[in-house]
CSV table of C-alpha atoms in Angstrom, one decimal:
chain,number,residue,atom,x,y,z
C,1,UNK,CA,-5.2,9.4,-1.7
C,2,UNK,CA,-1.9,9.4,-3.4
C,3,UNK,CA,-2.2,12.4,-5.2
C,4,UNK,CA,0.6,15.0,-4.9
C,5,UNK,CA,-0.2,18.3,-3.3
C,6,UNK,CA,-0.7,20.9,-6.4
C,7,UNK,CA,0.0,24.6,-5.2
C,8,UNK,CA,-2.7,26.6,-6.2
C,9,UNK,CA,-2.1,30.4,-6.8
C,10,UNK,CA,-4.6,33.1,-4.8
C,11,UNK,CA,-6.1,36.3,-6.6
C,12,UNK,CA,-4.0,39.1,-7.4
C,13,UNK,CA,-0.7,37.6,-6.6
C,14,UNK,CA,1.8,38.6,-9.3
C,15,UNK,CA,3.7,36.3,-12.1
C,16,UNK,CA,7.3,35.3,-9.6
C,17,UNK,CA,4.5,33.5,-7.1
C,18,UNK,CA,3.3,31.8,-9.7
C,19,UNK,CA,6.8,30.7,-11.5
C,20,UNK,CA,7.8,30.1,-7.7
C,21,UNK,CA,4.9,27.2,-7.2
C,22,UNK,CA,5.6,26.0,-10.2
C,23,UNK,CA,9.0,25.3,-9.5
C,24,UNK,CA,8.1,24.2,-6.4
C,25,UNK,CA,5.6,21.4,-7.8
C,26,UNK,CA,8.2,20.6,-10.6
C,27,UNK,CA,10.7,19.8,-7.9
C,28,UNK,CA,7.8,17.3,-5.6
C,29,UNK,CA,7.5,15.1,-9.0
C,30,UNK,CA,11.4,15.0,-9.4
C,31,UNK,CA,11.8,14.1,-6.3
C,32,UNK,CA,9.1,11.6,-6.0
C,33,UNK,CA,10.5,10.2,-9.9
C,34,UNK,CA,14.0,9.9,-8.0
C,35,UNK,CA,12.7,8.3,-4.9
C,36,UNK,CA,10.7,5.7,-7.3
C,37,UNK,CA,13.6,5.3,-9.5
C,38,UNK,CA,15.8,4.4,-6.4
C,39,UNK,CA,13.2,1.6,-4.8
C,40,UNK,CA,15.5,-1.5,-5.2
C,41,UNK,CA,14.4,-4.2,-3.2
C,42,UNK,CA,16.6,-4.0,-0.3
C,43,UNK,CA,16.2,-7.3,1.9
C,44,UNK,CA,14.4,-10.5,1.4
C,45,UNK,CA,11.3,-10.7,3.1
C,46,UNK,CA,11.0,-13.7,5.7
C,47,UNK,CA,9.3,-16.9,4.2
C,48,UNK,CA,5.7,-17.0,3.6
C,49,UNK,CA,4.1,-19.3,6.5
C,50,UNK,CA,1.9,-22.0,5.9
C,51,UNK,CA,-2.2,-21.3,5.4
C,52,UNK,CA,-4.3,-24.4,4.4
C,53,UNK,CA,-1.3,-26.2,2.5
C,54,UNK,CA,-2.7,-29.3,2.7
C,55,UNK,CA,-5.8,-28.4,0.8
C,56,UNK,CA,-3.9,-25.9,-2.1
C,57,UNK,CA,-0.3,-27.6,-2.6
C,58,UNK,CA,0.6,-29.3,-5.7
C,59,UNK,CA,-0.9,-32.7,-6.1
C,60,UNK,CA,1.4,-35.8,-7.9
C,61,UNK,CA,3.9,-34.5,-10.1
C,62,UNK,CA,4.6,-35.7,-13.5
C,63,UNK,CA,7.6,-34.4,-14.4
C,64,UNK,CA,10.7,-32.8,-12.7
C,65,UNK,CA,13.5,-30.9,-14.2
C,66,UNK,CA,15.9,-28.0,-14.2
C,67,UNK,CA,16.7,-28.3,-10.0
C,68,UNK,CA,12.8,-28.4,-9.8
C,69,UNK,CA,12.4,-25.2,-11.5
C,70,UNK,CA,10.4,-27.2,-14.6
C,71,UNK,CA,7.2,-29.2,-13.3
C,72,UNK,CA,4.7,-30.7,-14.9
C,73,UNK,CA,1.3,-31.1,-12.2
C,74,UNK,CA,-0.9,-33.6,-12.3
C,75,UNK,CA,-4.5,-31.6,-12.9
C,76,UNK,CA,-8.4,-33.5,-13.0
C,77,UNK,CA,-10.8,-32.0,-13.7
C,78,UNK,CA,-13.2,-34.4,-11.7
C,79,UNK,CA,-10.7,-34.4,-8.2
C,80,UNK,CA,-9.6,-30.2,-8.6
C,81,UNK,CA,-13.3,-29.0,-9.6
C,82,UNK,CA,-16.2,-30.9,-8.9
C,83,UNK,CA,-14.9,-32.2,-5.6
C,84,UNK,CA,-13.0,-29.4,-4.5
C,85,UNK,CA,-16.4,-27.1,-5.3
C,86,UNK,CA,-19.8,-26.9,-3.8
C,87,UNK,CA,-20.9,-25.6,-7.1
C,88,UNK,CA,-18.2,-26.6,-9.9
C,89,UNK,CA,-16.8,-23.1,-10.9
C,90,UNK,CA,-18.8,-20.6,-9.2
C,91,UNK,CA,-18.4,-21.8,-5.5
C,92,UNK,CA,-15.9,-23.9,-3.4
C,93,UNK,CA,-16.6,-25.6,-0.2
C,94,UNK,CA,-16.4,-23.8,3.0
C,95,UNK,CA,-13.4,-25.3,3.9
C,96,UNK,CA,-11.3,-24.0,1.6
C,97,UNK,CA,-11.8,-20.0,2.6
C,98,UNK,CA,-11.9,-18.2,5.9
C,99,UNK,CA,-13.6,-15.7,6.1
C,100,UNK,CA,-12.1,-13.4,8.9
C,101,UNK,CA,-10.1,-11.5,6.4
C,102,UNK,CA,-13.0,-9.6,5.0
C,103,UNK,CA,-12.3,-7.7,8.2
C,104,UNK,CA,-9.0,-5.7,7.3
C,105,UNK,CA,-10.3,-5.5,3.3
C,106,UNK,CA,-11.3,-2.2,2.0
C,107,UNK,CA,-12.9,-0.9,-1.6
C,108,UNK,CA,-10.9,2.8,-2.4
C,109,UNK,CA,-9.8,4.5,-4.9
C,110,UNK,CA,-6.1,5.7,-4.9
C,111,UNK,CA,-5.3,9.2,-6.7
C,112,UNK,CA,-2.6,9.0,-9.0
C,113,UNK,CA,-2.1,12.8,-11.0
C,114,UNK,CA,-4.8,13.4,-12.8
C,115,UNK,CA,-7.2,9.8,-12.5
C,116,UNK,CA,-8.1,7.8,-10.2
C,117,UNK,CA,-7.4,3.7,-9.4
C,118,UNK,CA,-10.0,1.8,-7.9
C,119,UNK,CA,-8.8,-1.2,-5.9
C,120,UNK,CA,-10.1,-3.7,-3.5
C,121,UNK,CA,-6.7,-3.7,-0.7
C,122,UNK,CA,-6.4,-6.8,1.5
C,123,UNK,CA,-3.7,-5.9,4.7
C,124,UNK,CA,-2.4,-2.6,6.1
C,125,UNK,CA,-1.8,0.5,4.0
C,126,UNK,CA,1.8,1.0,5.1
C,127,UNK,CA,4.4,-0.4,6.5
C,128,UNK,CA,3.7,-4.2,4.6
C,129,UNK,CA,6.8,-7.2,4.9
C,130,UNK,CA,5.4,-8.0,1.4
C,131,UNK,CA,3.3,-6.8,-1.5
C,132,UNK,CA,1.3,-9.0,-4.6
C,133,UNK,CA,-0.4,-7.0,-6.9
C,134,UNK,CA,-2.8,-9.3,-9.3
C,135,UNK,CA,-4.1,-7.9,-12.8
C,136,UNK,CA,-7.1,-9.1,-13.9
C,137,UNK,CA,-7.7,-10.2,-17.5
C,138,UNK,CA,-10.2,-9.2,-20.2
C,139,UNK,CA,-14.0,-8.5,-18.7
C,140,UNK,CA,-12.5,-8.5,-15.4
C,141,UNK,CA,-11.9,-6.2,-12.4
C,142,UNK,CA,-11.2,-5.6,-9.0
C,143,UNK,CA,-14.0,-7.9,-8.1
C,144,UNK,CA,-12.0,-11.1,-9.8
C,145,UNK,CA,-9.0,-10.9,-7.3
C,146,UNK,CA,-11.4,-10.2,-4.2
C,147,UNK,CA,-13.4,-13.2,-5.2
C,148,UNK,CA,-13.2,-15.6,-2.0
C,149,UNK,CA,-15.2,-18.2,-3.3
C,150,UNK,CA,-14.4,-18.1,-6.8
C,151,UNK,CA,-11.3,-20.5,-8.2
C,152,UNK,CA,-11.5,-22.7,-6.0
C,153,UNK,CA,-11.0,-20.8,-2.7
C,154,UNK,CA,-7.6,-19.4,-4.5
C,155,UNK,CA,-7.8,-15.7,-3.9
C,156,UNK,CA,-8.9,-16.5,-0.2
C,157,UNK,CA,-6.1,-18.2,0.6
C,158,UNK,CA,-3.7,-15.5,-1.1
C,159,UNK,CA,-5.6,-12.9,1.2
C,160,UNK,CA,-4.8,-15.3,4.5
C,161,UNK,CA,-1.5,-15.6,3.4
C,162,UNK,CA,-0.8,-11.5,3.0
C,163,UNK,CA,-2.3,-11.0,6.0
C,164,UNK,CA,-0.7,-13.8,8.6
C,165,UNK,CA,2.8,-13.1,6.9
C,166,UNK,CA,2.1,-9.1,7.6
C,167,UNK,CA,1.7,-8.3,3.7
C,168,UNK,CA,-0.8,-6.7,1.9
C,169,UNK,CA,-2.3,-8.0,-1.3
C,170,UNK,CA,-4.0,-5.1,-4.0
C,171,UNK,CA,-6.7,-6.6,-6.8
C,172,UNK,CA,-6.6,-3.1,-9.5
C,173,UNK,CA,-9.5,-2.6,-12.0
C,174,UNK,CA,-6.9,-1.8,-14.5
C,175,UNK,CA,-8.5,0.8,-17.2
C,176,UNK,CA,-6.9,-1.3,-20.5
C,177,UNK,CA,-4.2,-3.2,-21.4
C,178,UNK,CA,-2.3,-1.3,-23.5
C,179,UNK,CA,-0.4,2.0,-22.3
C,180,UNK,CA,-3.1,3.3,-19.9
C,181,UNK,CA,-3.4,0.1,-18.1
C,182,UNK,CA,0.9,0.4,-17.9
C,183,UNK,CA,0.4,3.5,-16.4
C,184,UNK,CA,-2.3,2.2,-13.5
C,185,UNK,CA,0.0,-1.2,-12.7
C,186,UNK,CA,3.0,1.5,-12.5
C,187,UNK,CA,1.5,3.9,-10.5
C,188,UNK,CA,0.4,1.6,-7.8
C,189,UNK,CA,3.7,-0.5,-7.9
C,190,UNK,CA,5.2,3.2,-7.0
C,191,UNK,CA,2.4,3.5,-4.3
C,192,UNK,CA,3.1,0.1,-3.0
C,193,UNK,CA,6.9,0.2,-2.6
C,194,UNK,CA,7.6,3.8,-1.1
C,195,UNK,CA,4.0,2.4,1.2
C,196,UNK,CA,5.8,-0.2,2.3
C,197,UNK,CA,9.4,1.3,2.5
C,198,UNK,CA,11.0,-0.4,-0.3
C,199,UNK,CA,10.1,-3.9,0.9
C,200,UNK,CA,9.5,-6.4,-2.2
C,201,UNK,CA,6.4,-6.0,-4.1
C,202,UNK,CA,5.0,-8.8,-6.6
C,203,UNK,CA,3.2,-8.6,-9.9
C,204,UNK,CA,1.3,-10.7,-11.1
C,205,UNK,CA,-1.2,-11.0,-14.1
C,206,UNK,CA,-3.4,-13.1,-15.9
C,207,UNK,CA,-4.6,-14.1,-19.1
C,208,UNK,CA,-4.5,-10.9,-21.4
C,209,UNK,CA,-3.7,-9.1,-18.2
C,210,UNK,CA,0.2,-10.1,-18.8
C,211,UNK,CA,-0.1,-7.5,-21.3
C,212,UNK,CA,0.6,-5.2,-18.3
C,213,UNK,CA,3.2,-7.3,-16.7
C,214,UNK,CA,5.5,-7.0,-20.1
C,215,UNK,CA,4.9,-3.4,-20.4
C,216,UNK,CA,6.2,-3.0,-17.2
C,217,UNK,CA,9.0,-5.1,-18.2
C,218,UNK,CA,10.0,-2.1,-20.2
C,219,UNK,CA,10.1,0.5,-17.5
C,220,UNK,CA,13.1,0.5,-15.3
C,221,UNK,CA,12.1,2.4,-12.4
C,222,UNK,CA,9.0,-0.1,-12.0
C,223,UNK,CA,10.9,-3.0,-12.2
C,224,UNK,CA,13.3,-1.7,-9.4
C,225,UNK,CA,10.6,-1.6,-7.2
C,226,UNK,CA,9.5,-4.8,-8.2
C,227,UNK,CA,10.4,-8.2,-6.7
C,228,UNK,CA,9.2,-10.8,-8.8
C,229,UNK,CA,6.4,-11.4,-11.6
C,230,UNK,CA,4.3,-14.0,-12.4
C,231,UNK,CA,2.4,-14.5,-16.0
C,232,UNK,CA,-0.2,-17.1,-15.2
C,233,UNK,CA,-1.9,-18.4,-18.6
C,234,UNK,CA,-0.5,-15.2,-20.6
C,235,UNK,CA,1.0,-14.8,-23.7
C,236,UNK,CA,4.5,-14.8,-24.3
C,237,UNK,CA,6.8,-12.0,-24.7
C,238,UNK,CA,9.5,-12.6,-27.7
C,239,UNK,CA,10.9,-9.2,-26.9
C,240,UNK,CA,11.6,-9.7,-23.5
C,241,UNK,CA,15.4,-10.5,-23.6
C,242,UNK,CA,15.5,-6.5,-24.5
C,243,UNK,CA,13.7,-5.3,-21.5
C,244,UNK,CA,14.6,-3.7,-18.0
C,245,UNK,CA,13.3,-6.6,-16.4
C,246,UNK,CA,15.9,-8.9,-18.4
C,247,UNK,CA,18.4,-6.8,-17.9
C,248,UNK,CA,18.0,-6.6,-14.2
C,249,UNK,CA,17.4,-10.2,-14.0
C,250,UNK,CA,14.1,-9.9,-12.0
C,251,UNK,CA,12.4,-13.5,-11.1
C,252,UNK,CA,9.7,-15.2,-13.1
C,253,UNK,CA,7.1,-17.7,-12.5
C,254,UNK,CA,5.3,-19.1,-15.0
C,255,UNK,CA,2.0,-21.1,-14.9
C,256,UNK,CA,0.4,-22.8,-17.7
C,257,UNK,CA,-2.5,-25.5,-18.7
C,258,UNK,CA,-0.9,-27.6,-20.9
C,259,UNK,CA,-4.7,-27.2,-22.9
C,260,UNK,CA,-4.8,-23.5,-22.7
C,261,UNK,CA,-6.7,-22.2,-26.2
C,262,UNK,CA,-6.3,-19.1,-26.0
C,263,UNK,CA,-2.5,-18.5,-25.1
C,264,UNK,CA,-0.9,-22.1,-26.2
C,265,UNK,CA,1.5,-23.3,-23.6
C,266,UNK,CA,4.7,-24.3,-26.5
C,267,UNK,CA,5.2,-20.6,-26.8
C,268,UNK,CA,5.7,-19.5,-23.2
C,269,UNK,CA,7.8,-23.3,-22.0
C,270,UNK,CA,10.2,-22.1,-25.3
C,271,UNK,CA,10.4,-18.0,-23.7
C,272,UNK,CA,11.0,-19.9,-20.0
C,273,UNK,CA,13.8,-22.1,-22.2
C,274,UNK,CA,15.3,-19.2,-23.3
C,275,UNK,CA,15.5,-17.6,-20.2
C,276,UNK,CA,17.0,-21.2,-18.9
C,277,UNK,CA,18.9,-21.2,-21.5
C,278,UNK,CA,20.8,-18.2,-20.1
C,279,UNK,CA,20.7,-19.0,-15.9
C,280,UNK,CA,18.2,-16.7,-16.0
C,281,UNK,CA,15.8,-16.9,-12.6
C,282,UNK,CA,12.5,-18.4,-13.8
C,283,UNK,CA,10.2,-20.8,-12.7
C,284,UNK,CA,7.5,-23.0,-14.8
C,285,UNK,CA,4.4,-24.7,-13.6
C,286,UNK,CA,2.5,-26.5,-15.8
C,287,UNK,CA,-0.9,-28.3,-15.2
C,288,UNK,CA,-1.4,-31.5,-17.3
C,289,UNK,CA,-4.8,-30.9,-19.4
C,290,UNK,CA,-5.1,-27.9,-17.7
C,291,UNK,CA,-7.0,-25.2,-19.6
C,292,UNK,CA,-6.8,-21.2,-19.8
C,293,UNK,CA,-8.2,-20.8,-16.1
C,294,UNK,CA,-6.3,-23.1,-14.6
C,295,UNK,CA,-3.5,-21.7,-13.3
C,296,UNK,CA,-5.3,-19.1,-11.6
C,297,UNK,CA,-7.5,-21.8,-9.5
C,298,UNK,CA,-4.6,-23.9,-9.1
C,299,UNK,CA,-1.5,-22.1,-8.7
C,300,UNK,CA,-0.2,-22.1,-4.8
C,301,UNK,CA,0.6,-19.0,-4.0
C,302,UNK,CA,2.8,-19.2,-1.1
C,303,UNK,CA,5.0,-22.0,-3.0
C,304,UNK,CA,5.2,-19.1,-5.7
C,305,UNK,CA,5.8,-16.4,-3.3
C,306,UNK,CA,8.8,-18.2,-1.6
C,307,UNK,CA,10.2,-18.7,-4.8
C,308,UNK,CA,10.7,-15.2,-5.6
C,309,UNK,CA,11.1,-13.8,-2.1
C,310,UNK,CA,14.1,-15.8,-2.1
C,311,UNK,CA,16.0,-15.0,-5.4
């Protein structure tokens, strides 16, 4: 648990032992605030090896521009779903996911103050060359992230990758996605970071989740702990250029279907122009006909993760 110890006062003791603990607790958050505040990524983490690259990296691309930083992906529907699954959309073949990793996962719930954070953690608690932190969308949880068989095999192969490279990847059940789903993505950030000794730490959300990624835009002592971030088939921000994040120029990578419905694709490739537009570090992927889900079945994470690792 992550919860801070909270003096607690014993019968009969008189009112300066009780102003004394409560200085005394005052001081622990200041000092953990401070020690947050201070978490600026330090050193680049080594690059992420190879896991399965054959079977997850980009097919043909379309379209190449901005040093490489713009693509457009070839995406079928026929070739990246119903031959790449056993069961289209509910269950990839075997060969796509290994399994072993299940042995260093674990359900738990982290204490932050006064609530609690379930999470399914993939990788050591402490001590990690590399964090990614992934943020469900709407009617989702933990359960998304730690699905191995779901998205085409994606999330398995983001576990394989934490865990060969000595990182550790978090899936949150995030309460909302409004100030109280802020609040869980910036607690565990915290968590992760002073965890892992300041090493970089990587969020990234999805669909509505993105929500959470620019709140925590707006928070400066998250986005010094922070790495990178990566909106996959999210809305765009048009506030953004007066964030932290901005501000502190911390790396984006976008990923899109060029079909998406729900978020349309113009407005985030004009926020990633903007950004350009400024040398700003981003990053845009976009999958031809792609829909809303595409991204996160066909993103490759380790191409992503050496991206950012790097800036």
């Amino acid at each position: 648990m992550a919860e801070a110890p909270v003096a607690r006062q014993a019968p009969n003791e008189g009112a300066d032992r009780v102003s004394m603990s409560t200085i005394l607790f005052s001081i622990g958050h200041l000092i953990g605030a401070l020690l947050f505040a201070s978490l600026a990524v330090s050193a680049r983490a080594e690059p992420v090896k190879p896991y399965k690259d054959a079977l997850f990296r980009y097919s043909r691309l379309l379209q190449e521009a901005d040093g490489g930083d713009f693509r457009v992906v070839d995406y079928q529907e026929l070739r990246d779903i119903n031959e790449r699954d056993q069961i289209p959309e509910r269950r990839v073949k075997r060969a796509y996911v290994s399994l072993g990793v299940k042995g260093v996962q674990v359900n738990e719930t982290l204490g932050f103050g006064e609530w609690g954070l379930d999470v399914t953690r993939v990788g050591p608690d402490r001590g990690a060359a590399f964090t990614v932190i992934f943020i469900h969308g709407r009617g989702g949880d933990r359960r998304l992230g730690a699905n191995d068989f779901a998205f085409g095999g994606n999330f398995n192969r983001l576990k394989n990758l934490a865990v060969v490279n000595g990182g550790t990847y978090y899936a949150p059940s995030v309460r909302s996605f409004d100030a109280a789903g802020v609040a869980d993505a910036s607690a565990l950030i915290r968590f992760a970071a002073e965890r892992s000794g300041g090493r970089p730490v990587v969020l990234s959300c999805a669909s509505m989740g993105s929500f959470i990624c620019w709140g925590i835009a707006r928070q400066e002592a998250a986005v010094s702990a922070l790495g990178g971030m990566m909106i996959m088939g999210g809305p765009a921000d048009p506030d953004f250029r007066k964030s932290a994040a901005y501000s502190a120029r911390l790396p984006i990578l976008f990923s899109h279907g060029s079909r998406d419905s729900v978020y349309p694709a113009e407005s985030q490739v004009a926020l990633y122009r903007s950004l350009r537009s400024k040398a700003y570090p981003a990053r845009f992927v976009l999958f031809e006909t792609g829909s809303h889900g595409t991204p996160i079945r066909m993103t490759d994470w380790r191409e992503a993760l050496n991206w950012i690792l790097d800036r």
